[in-house]
Structures are given as C-alpha cells and as structure tokens.
mmCIF file of C-alpha atoms in Angstrom:
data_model
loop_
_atom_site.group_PDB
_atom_site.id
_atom_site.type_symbol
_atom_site.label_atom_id
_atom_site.label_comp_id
_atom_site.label_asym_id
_atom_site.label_seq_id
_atom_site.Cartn_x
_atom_site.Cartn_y
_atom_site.Cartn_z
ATOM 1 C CA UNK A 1 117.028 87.346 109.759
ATOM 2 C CA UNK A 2 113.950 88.235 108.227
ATOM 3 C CA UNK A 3 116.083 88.598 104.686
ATOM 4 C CA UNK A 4 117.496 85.387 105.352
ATOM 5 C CA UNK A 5 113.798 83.471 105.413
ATOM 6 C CA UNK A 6 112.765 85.781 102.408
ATOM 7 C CA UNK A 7 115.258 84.667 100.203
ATOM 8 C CA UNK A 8 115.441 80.611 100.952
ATOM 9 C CA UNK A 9 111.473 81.056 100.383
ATOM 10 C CA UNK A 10 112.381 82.343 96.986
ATOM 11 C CA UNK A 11 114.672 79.319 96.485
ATOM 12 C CA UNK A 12 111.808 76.909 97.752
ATOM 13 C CA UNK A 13 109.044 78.843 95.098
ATOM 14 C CA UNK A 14 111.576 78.847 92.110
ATOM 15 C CA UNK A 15 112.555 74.820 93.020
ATOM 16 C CA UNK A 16 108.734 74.322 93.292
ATOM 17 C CA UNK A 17 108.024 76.453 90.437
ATOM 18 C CA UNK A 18 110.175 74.452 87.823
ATOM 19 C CA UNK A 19 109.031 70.545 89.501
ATOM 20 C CA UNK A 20 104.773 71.613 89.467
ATOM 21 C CA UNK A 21 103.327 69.338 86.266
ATOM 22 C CA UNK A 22 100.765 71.011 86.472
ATOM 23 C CA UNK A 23 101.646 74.289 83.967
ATOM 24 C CA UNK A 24 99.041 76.500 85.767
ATOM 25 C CA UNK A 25 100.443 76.036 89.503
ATOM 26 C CA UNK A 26 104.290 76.330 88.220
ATOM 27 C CA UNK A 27 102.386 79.935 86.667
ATOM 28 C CA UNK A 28 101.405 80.599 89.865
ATOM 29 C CA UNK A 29 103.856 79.926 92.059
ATOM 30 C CA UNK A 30 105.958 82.124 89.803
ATOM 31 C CA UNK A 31 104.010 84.667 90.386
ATOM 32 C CA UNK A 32 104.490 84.162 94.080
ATOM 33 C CA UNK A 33 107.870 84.281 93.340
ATOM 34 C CA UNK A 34 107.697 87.715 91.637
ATOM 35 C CA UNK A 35 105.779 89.166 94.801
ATOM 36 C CA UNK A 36 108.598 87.866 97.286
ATOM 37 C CA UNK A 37 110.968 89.090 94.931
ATOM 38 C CA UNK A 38 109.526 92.705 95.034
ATOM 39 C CA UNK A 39 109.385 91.735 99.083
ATOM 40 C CA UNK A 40 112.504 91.327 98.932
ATOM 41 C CA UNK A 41 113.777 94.517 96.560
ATOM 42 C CA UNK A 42 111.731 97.146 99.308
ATOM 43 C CA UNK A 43 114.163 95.322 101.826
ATOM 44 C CA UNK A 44 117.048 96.439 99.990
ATOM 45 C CA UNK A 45 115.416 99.862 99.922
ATOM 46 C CA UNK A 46 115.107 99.346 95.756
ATOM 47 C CA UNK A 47 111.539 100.718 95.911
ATOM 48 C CA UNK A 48 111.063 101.711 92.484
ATOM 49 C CA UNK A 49 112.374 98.624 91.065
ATOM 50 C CA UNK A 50 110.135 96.504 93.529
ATOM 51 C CA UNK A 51 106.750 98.189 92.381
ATOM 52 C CA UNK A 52 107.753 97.678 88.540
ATOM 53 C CA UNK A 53 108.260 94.081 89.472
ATOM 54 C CA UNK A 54 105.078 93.832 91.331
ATOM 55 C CA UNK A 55 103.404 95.293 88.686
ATOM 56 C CA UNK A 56 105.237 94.522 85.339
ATOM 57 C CA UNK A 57 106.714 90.777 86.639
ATOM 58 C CA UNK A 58 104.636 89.534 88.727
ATOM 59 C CA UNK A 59 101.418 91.071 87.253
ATOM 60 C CA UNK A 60 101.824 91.071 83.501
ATOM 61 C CA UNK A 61 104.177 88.278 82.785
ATOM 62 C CA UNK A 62 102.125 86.068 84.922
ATOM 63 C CA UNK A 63 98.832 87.376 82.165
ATOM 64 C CA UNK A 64 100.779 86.562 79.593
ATOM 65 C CA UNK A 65 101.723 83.130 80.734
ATOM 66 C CA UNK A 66 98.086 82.162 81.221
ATOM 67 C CA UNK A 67 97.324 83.511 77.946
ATOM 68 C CA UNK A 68 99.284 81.086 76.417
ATOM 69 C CA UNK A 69 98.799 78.368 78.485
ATOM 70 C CA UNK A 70 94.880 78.546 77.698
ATOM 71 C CA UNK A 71 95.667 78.339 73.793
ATOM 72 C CA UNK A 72 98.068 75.206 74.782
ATOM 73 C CA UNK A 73 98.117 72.338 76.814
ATOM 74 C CA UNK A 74 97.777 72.538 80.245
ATOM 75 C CA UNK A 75 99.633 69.552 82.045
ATOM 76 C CA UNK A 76 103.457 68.754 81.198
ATOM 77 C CA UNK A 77 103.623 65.344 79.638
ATOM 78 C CA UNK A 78 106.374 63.492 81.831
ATOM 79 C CA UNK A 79 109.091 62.905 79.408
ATOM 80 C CA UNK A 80 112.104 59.835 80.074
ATOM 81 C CA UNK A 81 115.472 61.600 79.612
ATOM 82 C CA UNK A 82 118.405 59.107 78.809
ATOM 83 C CA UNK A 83 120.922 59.165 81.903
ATOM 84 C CA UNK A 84 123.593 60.909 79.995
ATOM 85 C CA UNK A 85 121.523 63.420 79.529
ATOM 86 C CA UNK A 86 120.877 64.536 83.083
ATOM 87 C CA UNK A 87 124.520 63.824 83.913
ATOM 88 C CA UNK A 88 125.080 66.493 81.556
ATOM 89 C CA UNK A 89 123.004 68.959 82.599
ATOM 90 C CA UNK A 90 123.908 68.257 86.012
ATOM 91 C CA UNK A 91 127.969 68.612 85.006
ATOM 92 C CA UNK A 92 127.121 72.060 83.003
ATOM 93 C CA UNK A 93 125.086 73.237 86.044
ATOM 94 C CA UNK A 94 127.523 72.647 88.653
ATOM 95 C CA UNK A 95 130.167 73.848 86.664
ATOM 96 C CA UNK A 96 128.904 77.105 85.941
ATOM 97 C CA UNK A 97 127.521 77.471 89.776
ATOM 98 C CA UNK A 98 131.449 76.730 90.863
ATOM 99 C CA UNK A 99 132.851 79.283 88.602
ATOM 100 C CA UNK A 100 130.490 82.200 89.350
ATOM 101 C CA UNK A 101 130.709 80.887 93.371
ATOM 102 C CA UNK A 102 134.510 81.700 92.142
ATOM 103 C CA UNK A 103 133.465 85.258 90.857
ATOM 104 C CA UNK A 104 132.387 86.014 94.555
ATOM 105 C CA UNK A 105 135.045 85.753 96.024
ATOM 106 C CA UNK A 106 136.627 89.436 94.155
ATOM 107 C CA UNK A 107 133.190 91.004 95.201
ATOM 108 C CA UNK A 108 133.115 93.372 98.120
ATOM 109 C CA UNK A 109 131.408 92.718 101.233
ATOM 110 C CA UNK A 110 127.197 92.948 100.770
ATOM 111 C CA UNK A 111 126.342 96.605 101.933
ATOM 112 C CA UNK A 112 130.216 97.773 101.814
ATOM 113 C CA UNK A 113 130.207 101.750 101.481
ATOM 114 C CA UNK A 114 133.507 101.518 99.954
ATOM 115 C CA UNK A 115 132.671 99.041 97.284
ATOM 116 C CA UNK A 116 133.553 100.086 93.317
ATOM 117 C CA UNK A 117 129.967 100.636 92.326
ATOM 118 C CA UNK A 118 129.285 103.183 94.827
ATOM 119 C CA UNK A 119 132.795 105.309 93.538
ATOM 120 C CA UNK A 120 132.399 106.763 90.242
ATOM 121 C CA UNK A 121 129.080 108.325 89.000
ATOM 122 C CA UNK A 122 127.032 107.295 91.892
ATOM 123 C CA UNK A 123 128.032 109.974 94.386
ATOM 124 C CA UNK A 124 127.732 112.353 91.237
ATOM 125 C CA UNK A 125 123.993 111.580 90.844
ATOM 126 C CA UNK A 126 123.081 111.679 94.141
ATOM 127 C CA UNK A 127 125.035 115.629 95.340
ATOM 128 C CA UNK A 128 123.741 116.578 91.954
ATOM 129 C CA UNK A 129 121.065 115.514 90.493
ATOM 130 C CA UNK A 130 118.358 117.459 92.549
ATOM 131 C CA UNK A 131 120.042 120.669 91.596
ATOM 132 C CA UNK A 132 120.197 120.130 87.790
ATOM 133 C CA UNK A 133 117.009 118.135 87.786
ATOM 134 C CA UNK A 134 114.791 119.420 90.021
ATOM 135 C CA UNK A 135 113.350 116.081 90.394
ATOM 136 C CA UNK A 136 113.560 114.464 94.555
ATOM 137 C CA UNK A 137 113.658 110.734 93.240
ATOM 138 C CA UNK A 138 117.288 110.298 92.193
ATOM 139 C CA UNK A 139 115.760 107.043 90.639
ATOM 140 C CA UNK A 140 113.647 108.558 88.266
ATOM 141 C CA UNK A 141 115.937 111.609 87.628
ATOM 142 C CA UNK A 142 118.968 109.546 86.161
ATOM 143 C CA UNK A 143 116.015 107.293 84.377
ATOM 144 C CA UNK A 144 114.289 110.289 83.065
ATOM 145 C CA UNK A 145 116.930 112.555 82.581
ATOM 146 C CA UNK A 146 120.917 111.823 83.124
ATOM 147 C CA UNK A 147 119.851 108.247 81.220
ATOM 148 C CA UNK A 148 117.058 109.337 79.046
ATOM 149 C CA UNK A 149 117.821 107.687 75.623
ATOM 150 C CA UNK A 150 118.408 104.740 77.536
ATOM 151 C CA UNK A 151 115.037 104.893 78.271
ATOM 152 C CA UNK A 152 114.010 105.725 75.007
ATOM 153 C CA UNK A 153 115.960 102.569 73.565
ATOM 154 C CA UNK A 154 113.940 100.910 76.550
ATOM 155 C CA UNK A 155 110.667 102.581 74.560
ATOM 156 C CA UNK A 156 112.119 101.170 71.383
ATOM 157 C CA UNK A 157 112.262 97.752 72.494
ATOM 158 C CA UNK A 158 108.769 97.268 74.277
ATOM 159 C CA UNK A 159 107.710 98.511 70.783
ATOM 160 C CA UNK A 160 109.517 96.052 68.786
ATOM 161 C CA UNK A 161 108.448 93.150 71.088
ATOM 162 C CA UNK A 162 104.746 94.440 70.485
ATOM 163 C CA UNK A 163 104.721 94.551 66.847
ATOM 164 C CA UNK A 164 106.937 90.839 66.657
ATOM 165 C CA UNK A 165 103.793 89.158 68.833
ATOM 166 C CA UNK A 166 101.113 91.122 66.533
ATOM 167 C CA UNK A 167 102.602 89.804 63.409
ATOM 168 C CA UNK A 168 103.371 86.264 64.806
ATOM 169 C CA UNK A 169 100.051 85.899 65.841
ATOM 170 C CA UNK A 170 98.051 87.630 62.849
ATOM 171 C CA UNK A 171 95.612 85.488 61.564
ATOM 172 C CA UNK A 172 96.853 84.024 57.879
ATOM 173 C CA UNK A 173 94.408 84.949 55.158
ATOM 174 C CA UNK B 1 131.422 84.144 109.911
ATOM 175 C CA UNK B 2 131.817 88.401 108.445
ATOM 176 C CA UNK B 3 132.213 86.212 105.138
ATOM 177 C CA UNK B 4 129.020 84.064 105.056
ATOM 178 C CA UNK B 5 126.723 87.669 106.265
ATOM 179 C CA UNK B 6 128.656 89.465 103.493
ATOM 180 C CA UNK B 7 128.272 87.194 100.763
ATOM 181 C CA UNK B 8 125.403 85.231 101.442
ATOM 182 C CA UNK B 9 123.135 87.184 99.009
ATOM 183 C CA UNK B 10 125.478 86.321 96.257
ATOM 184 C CA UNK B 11 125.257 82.709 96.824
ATOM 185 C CA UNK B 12 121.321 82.895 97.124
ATOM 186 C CA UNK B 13 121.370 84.452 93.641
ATOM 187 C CA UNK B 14 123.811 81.799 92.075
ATOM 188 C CA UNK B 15 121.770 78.863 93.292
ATOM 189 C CA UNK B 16 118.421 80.710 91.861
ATOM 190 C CA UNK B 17 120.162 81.218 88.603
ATOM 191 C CA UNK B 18 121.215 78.354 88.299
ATOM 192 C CA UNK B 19 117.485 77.007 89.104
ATOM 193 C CA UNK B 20 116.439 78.841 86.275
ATOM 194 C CA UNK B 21 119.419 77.121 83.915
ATOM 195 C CA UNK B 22 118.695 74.069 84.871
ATOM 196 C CA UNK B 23 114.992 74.068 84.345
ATOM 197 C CA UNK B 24 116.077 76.004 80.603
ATOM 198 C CA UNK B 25 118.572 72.998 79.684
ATOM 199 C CA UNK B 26 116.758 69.929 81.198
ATOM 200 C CA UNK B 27 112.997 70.563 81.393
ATOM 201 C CA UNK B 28 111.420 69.630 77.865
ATOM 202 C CA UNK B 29 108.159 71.500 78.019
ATOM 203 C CA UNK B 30 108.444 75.092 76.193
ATOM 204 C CA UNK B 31 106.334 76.677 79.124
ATOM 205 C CA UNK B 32 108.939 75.439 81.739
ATOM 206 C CA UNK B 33 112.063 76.597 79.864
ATOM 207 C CA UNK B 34 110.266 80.505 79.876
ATOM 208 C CA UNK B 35 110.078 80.201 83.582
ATOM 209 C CA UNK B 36 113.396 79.520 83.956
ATOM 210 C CA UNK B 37 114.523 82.102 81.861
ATOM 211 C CA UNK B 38 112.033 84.653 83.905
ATOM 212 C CA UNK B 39 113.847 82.811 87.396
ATOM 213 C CA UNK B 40 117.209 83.180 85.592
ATOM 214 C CA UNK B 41 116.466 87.261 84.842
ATOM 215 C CA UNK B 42 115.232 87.914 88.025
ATOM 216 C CA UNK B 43 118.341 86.035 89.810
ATOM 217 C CA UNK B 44 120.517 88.384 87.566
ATOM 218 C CA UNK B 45 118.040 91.375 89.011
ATOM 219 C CA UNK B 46 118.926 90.536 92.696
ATOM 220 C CA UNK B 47 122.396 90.625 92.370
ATOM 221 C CA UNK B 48 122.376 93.943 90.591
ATOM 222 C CA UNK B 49 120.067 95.381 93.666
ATOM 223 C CA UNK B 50 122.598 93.190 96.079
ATOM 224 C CA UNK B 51 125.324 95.445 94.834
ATOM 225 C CA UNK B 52 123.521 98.612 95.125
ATOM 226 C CA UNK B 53 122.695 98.089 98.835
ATOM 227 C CA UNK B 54 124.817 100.322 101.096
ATOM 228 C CA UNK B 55 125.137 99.846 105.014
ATOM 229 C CA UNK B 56 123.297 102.179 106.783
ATOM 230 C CA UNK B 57 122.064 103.846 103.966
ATOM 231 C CA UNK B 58 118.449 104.750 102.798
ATOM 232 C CA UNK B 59 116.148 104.738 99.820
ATOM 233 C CA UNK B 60 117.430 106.952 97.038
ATOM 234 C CA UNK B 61 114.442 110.064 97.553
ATOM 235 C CA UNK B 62 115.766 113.106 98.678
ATOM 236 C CA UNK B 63 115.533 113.583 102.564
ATOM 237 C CA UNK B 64 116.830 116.247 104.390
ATOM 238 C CA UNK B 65 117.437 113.405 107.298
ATOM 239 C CA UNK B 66 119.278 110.804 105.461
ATOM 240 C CA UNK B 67 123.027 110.264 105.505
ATOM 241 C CA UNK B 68 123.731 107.639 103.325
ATOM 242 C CA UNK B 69 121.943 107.001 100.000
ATOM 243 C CA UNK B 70 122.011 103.601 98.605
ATOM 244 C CA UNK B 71 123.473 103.512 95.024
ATOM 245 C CA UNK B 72 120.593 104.592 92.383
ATOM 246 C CA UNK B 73 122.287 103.712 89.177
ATOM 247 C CA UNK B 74 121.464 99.796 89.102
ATOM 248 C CA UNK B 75 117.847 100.713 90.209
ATOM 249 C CA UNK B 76 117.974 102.657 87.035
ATOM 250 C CA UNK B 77 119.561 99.373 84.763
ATOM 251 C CA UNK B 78 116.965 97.072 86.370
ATOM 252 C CA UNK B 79 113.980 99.194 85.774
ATOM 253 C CA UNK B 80 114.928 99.116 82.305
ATOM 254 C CA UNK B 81 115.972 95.036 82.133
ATOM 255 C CA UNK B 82 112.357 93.729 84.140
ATOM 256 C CA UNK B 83 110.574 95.833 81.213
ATOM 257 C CA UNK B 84 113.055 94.488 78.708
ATOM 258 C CA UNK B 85 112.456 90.731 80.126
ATOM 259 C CA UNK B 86 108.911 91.420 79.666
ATOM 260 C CA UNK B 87 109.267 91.935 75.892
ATOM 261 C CA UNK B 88 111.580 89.144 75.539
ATOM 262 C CA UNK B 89 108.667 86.830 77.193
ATOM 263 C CA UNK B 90 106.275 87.997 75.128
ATOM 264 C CA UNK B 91 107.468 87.223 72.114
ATOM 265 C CA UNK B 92 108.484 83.496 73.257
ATOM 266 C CA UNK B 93 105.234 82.911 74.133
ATOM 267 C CA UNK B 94 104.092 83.868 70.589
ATOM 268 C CA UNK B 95 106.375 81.564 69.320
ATOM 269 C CA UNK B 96 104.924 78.674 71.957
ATOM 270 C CA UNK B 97 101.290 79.650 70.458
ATOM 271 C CA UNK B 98 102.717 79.411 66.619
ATOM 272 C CA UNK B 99 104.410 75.809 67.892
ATOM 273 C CA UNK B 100 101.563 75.129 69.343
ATOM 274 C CA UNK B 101 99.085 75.565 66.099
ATOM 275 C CA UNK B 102 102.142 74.169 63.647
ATOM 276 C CA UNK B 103 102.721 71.054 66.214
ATOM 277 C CA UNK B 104 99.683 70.492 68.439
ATOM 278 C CA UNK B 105 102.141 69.892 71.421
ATOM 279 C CA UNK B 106 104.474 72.522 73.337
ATOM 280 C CA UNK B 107 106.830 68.828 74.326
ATOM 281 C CA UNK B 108 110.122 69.613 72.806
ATOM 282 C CA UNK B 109 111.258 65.833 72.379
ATOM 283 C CA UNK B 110 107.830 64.762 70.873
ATOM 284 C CA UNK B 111 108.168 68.387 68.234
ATOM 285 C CA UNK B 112 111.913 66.817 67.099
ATOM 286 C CA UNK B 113 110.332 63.520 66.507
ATOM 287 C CA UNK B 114 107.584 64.997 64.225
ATOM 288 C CA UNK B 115 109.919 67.076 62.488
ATOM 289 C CA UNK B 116 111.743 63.604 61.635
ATOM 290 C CA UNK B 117 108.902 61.435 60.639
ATOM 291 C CA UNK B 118 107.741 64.340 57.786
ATOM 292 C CA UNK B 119 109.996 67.421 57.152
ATOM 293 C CA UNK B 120 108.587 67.629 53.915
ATOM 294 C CA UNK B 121 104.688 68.364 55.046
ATOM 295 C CA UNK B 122 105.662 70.930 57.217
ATOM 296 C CA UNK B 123 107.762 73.035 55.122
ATOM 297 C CA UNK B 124 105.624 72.661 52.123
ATOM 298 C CA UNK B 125 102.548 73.652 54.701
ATOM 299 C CA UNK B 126 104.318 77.010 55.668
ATOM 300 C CA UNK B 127 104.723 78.190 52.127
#
C-alpha cells in the first residue's frame, strides 16, 4: 500500500513539477521528486541505485539546475500556444502512452521469479560472483568487475560531458 | 485484480514518462524541457528497477540468510544511466547559459522570432 501512495506522490511532484512558473519551485519540487524516487528504489530493495540517486539526482542535478537558473531568468514567461498545437502534442502523447500501455501487456507479472530477466546471466552473477570476486555486494562486483569497461566507458563519458561544459562556457578572449 | 497488482508499476512509469514528454514537446521554456527529460530518465530508471524486483527476494549483498536475491544486473545499467543523465544535463544547461548570453531569454518561441527578425547579426556576431 505504502508503494502504491509513494508512487502516485511521484506522479503528483512530476505533474506539479512541469505546471510551477516559478523556475525555482519546479527545481525544487524536482528535487523532491528525486528523493521519493530513491524512496521508492530502497523499496524495491535497489539500494545502491537509490543512494546514487539521492546523491547524484537529486543532489547534483538539482546544483546544477540552480546554477543556471541564477545566470538566467527566473520566472517562465506564459507563452499562448495555437490550439493545433496542443492537439498535437496531446495526439503524440496519447499515442505513444497507448502503444507502450500495449508493450505491457507481453511483460511478466511485477516481482515474477520466473520472468526472462532473472534467467540468463543473473543467476550466474549471483552463485558466482562472490567466489571469483571476493567482493559481498553482487552490485558492485558485476559494476566493478564482470562489467568493468562498462564502467570505464561510464568514466569516459562523465569526462567528455566535463570538458563540453568547460569549453562552452570559457570566457571568449 | 492479479493483473492491476502485477502491472501497476508499469503503468505508473508510462504515465511519468509520458509527463516528462509532454512537458519536452509542449512547454516552451528551455529550463522546463530539461526537467522533463530528467522526469522522462528517471521514469525509464523505474521500470528497469520494476523488472529487477523479485517476490520474496532480498537486496543483492551476500547473506548467509537470504533465499532469493533480487536481479543485480539492471542495478548495475542504472547506476551507470543516472551518472550518464547527469552528464547529459550538464551540458544542456551550458547550452541554456550560451542561449541565454547569445539571446537574453531561455523562451523558445520568443528565440525563433529573434532569429527571424536578424539572422544576419547573429551569425556575423559569432564569427
């Protein structure tokens, strides 16, 4: 039950997130969002994954977002979108919802033991991976070790982002 | 009724995503559209821990009492895809800043109507 309530407060902070004008409250109700969110991830016993996002997405993106908002404007400007328009978006929206609602209905059951992801490689890690790792965290063994240039890619990336924003925003002579 | 409890996580994480696709089509300030995409990635998150989630089962740290482990792998991808969102949302908002010093607004709909009135002044100003 307590699930349940979790995630249709997500659904209320995202809804309220995206309608705030003002830029600094839609910030920070995303960052609400990205605690629940980690709330929610310890639920599904993801406990790793839920400190990175309180730490990583809900601390630093929600840094970043104030940096930027304090170099631009702060309130939204209320712009008048032609009716078409929003019958669009509201077409492509509730198409795409309808075809991944579609997608569900192949999935297996939420928590099914028997379901494909839990078949192949999964088991493998988890009878294994302590004995050729030596590490208890089956997390951080495949991250570390089973998946490790994955990680390093990961590495590669955070690096590449870093130096993109340092050049972008290098003072012109 | 066993299909609503089985699949009701799914259909949380459609209508978040689709929040956060909405917000990126339709909203016309370049702050909003990043917070969609950062509701959009995290929807995409949730489903990946949905399906990692086994009945009965525990965290995946060794324990000498456990019986059932849930499914470590998409732990493993997500780790890597919130740091990878990260990145990609820092470099937008470096963009946002550049718009914002080129433009003087972060309003998509009033940036198109500048680029109209005088293309010419702000190519020849970037050179």
């Amino acid at each position: 039950m307590i699930d349940f309530a979790l995630l249709l407060f997500l659904v209320v902070c995202a809804l309220a997130a995206i309608q705030m004008k003002d830029l600094l409250s839609a910030i920070m109700l995303l960052g609400s969002y990205s605690f629940i969110m980690a709330v929610v991830w310890t639920r599904l016993n993801a406990v790793d994954v839920a400190f990175t996002e309180a730490s990583v997405g809900a601390g630093i993106t929600t840094i970043l977002l104030i940096a930027t908002l304090s170099r631009t404007k702060r309130r939204e400007m209320g712009q008048t979108v032609p009716l078409v328009n929003s019958v669009i978006y509201g077409v492509v929206v509730m198409l795409t919802s309808a075809v991944l609602l579609y997608g569900t209905i192949d999935m297996p059951l939420f928590g099914d033991p028997g379901a494909p992801a839990y078949q192949h490689v999964a088991p493998r890690y988890i009878e294994k991976s302590y004995e050729e790792t030596g590490v208890v965290n089956f997390v951080t063994a495949v991250l570390a070790s089973y998946r490790g240039y994955d990680t390093l890619g990961e590495t590669a990336v955070i690096f590449g982002a870093g130096m993109c924003v340092i050049l972008l925003l290098r003072r012109k002579i | 009724m066993d299909l609503i409890v089985g699949k009701y996580n799914y259909w949380i994480y459609i209508a978040l995503m689709m929040i956060g696709f909405y917000a990126m089509i339709a909203k016309g300030n370049l702050i909003k559209k990043i917070i969609g995409m950062n509701i959009f990635q995290t929807a995409v998150f949730l489903f990946y821990i949905s399906i990692a989630k086994v009945r009965g089962g525990t965290a995946p740290i060794l324990w000498e009492k456990a019986i059932l482990y849930d499914n470590p792998l998409p732990h493993v991808l997500i780790l890597t895809a919130i740091v990878v969102s990260v990145s990609t949302t820092a470099v937008a908002l470096a963009l946002i800043i550049l718009i914002y010093r080129e433009f003087g607004t972060i309003e998509e709909d009033a940036i198109l109507k500048m680029q109209e009135i005088e293309p010419r002044r702000r190519t020849d100003s970037q050179q």
